[in-house]
Short mmCIF file of N, CA and C in Angstrom, two decimals:
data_model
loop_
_atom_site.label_atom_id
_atom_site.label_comp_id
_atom_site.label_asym_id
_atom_site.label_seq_id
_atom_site.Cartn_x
_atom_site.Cartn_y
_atom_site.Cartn_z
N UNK U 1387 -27.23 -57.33 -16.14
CA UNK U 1387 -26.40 -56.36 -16.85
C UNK U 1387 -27.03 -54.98 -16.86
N UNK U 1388 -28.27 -54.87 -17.27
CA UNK U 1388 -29.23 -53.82 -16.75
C UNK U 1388 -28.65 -52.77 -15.51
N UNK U 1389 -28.85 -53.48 -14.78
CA UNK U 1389 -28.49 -53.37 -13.78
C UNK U 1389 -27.10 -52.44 -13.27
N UNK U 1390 -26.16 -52.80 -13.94
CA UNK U 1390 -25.12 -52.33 -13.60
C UNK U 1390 -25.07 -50.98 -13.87
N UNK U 1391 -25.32 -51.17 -15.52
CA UNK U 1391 -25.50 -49.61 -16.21
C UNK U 1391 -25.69 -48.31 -15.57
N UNK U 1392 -27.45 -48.72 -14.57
CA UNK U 1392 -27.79 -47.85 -13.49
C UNK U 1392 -26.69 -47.96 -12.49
N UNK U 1393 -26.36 -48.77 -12.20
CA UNK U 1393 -24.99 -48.16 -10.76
C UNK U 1393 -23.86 -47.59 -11.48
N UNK U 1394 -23.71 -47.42 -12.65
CA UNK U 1394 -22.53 -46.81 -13.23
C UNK U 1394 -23.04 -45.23 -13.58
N UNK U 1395 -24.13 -45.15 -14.04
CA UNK U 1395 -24.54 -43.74 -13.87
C UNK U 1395 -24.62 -43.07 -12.62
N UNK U 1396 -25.30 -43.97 -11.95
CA UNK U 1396 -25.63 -43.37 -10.66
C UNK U 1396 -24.15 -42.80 -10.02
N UNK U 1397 -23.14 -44.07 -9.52
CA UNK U 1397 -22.09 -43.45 -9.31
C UNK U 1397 -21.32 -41.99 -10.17
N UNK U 1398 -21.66 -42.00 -11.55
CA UNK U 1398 -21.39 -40.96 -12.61
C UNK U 1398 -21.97 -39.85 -12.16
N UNK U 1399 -22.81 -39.79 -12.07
CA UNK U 1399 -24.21 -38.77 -11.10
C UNK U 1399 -23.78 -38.00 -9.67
N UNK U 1400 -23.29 -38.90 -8.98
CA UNK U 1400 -22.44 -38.55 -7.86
C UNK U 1400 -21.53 -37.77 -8.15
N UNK U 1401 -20.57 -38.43 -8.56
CA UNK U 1401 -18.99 -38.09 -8.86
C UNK U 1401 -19.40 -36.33 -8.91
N UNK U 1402 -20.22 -36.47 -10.51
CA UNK U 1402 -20.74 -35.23 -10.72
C UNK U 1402 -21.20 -33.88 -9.97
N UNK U 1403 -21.90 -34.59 -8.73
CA UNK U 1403 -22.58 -33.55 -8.12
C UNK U 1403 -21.42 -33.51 -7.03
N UNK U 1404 -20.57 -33.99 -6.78
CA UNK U 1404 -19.74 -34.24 -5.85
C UNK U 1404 -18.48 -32.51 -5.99
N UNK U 1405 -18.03 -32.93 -7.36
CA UNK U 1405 -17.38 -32.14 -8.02
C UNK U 1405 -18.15 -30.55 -8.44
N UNK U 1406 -19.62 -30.68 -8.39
CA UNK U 1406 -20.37 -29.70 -8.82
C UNK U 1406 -19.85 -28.88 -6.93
N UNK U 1407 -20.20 -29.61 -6.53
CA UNK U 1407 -20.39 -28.96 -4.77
C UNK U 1407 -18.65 -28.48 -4.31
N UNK U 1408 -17.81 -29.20 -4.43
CA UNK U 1408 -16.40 -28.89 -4.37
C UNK U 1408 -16.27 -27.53 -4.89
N UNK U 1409 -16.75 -27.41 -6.26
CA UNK U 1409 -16.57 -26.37 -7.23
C UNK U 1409 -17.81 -24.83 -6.53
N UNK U 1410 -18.40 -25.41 -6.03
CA UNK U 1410 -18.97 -24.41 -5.59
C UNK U 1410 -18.74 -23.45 -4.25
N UNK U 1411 -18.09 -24.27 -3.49
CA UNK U 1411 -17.11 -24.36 -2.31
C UNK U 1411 -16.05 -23.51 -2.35
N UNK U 1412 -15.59 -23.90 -3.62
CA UNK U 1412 -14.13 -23.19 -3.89
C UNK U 1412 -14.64 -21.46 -4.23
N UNK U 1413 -15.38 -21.51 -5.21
CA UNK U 1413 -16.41 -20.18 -5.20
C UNK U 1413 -16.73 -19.08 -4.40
N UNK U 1414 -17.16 -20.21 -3.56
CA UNK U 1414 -17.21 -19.31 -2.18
C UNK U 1414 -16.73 -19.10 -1.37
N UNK U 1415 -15.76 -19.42 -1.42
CA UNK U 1415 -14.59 -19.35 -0.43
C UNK U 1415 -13.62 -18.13 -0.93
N UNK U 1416 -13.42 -18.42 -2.56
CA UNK U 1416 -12.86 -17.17 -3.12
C UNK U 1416 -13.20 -16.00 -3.00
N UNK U 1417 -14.84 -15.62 -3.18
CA UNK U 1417 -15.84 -14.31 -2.85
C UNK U 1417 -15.53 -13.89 -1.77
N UNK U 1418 -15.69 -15.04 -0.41
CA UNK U 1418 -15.22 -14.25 0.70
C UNK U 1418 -13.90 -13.59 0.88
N UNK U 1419 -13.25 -14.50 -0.20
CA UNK U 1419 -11.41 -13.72 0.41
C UNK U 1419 -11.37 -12.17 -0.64
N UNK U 1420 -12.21 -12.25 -1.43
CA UNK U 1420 -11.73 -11.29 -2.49
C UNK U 1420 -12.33 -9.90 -1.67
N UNK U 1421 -13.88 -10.67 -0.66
CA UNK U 1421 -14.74 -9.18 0.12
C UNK U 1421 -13.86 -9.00 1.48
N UNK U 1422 -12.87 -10.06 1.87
CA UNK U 1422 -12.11 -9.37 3.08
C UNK U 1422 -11.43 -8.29 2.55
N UNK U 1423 -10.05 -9.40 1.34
CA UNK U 1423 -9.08 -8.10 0.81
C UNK U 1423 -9.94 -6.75 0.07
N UNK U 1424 -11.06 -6.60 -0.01
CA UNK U 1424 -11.79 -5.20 -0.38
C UNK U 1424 -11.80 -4.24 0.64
N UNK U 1425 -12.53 -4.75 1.35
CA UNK U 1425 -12.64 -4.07 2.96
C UNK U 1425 -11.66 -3.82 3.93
N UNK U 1426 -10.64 -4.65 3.70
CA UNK U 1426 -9.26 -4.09 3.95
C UNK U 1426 -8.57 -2.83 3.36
N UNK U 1427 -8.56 -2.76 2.12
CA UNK U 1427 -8.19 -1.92 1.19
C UNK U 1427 -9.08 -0.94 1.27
N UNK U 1428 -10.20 -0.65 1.66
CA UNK U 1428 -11.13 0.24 1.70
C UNK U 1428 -10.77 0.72 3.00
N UNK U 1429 -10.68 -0.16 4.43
CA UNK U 1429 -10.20 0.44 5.39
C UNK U 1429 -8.79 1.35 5.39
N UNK U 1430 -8.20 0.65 4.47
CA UNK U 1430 -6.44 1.53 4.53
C UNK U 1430 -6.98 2.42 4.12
N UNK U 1431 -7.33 2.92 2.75
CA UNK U 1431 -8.03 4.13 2.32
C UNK U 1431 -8.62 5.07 2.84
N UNK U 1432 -9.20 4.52 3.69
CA UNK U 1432 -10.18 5.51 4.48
C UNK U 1432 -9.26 6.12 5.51
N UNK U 1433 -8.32 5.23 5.94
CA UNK U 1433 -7.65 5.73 7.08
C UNK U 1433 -6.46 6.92 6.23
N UNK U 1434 -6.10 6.59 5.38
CA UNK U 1434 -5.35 8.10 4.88
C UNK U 1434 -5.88 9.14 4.69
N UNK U 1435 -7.28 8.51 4.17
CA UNK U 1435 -7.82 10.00 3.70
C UNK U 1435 -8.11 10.63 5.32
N UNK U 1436 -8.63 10.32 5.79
CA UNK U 1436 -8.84 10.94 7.56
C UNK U 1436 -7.70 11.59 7.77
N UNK U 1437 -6.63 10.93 7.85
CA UNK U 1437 -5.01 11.88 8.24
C UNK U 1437 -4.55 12.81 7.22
N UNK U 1438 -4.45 12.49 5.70
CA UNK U 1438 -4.47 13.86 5.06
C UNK U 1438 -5.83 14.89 5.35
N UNK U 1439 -7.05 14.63 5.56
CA UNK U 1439 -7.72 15.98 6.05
C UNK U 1439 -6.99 16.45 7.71
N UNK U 1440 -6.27 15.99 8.36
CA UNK U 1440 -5.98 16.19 9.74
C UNK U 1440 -5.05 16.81 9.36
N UNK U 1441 -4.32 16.50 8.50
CA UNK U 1441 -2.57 17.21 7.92
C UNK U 1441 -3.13 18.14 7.55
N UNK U 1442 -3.90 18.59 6.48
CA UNK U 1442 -4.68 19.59 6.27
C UNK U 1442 -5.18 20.86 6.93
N UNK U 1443 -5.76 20.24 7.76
CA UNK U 1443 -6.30 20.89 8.91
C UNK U 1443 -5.46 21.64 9.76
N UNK U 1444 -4.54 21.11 10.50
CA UNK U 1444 -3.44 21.41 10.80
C UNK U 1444 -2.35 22.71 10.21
N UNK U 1445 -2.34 22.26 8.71
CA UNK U 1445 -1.66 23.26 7.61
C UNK U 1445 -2.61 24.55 7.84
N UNK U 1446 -3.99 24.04 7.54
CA UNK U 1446 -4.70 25.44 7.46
C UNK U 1446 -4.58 26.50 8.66
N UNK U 1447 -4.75 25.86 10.24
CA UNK U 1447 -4.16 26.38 11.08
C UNK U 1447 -2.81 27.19 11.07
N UNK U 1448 -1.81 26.77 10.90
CA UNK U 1448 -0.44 26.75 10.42
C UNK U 1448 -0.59 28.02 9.84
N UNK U 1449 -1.28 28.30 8.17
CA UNK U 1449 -1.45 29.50 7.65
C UNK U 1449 -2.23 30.67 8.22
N UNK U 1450 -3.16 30.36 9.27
CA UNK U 1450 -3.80 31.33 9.96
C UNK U 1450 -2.68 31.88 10.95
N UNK U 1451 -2.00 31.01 11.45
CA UNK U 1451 -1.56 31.79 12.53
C UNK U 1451 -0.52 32.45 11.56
N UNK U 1452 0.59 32.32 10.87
CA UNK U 1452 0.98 32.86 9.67
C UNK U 1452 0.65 34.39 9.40
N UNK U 1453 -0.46 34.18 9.28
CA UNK U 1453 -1.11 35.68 8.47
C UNK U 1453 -1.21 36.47 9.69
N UNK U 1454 -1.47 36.03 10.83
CA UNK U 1454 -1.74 36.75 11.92
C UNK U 1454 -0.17 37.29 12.56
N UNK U 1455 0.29 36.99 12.39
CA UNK U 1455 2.32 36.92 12.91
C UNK U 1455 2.82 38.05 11.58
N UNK U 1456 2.16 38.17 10.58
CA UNK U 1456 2.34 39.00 9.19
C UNK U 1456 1.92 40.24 9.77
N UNK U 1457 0.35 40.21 9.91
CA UNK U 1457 -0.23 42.02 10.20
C UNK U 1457 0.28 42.25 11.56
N UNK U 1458 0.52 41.38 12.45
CA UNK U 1458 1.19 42.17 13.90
C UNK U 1458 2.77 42.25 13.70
N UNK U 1459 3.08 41.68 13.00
CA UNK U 1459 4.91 42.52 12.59
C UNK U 1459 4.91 43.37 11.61
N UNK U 1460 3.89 43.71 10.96
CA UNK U 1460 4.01 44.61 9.76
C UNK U 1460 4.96 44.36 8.82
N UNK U 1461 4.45 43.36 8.15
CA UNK U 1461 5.34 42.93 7.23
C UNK U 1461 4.93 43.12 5.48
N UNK U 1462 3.54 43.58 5.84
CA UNK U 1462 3.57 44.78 4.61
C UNK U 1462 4.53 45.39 4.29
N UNK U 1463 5.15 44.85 2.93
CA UNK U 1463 6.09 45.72 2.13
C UNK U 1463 6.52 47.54 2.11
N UNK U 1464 5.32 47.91 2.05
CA UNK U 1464 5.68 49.21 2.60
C UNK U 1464 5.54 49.93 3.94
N UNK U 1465 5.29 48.80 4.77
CA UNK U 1465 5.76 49.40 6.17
C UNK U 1465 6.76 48.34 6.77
N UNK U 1466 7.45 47.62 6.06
CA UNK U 1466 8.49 46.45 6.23
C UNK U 1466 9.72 47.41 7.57
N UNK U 1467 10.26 46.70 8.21
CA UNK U 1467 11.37 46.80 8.94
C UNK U 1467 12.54 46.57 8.49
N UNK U 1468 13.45 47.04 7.90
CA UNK U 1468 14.55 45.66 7.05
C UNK U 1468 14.99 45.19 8.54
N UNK U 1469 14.95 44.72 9.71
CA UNK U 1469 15.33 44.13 10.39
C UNK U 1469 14.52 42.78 10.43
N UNK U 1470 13.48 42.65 10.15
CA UNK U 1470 12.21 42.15 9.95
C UNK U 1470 12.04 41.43 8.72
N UNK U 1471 13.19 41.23 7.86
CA UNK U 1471 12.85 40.86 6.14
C UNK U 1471 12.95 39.64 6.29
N UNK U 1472 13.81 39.02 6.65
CA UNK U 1472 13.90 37.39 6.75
C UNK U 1472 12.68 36.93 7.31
N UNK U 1473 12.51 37.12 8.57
CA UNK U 1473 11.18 37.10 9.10
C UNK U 1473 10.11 37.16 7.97
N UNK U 1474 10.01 38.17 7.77
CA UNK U 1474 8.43 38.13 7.00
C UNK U 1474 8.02 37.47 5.60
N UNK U 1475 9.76 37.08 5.47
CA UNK U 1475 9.98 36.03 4.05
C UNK U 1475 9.46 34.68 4.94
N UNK U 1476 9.76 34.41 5.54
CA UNK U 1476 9.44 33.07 6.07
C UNK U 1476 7.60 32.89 6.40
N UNK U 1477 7.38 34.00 6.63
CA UNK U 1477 5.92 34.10 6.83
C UNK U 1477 4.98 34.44 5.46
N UNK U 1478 5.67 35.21 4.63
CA UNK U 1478 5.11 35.08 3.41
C UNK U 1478 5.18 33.49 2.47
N UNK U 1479 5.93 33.23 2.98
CA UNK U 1479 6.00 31.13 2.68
C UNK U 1479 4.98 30.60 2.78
N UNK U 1480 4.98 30.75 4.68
CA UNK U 1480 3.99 29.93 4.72
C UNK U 1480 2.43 30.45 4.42
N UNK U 1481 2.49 31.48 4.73
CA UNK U 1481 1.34 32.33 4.31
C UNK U 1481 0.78 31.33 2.38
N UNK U 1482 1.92 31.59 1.53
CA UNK U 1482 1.31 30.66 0.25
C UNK U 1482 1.21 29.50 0.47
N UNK U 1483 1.58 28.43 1.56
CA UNK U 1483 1.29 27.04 1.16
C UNK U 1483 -0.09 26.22 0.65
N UNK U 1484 0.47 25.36 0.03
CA UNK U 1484 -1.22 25.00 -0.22
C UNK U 1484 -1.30 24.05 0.39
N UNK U 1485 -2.28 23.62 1.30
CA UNK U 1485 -2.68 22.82 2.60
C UNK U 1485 -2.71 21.50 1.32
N UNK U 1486 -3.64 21.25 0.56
CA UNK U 1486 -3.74 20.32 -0.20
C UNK U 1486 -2.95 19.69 -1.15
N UNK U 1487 -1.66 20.60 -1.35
CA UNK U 1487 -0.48 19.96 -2.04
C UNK U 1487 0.48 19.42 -1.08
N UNK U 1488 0.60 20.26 -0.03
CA UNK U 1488 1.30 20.14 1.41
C UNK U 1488 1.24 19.50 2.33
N UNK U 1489 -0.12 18.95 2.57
CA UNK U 1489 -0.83 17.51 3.21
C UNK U 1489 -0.64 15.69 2.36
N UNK U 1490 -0.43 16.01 0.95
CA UNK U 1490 -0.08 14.37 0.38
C UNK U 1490 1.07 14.10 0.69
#
């Protein structure tokens, strides 16, 4: 009878560590899925932010040439053309954009 006791723990013992190891399994299996979907999400991230600085970039260009299309039409107000007003409204536009409101 002795006897048994010990094979009933022992099996108890098992079971235990059996379930301890399953459980630890599952653990780690979760960590890894939680560090893919991170690094995923970190990759999307990263990849917008790269294209809004490119949109950016772009815009800022955009306003240079802008300002430059402004002083070679003379679109200074007091040396304005009125043939020239629409024009230099459209360039005074873009001339204010803000690359960083204009790029999201």
């Amino acid at each position: 009878e002795p006897q048994k006791g010990r094979i009933e723990k022992g099996k108890d013992l098992a079971h235990m560590m059996d379930a301890f190891w399953f459980s630890a399994f599952k653990l780690f299996i979760v960590t890894i899925m939680i560090g893919i979907i991170l690094f995923v999400a970190y990759a999307i991230k990263d990849d917008i932010d790269k294209r809004v600085m490119q949109h950016q970039g772009t815009i800022l260009t955009e306003i240079e040439q802008c300002k430059q299309k402004y002083e070679d039409n003379r679109c200074d107000p007091k040396t304005r053309v009125p043939l020239m007003e629409k024009e230099c409204e459209k360039l005074e536009k873009c001339i204010n954009k803000d690359p960083f409101t204009e790029a999201k």
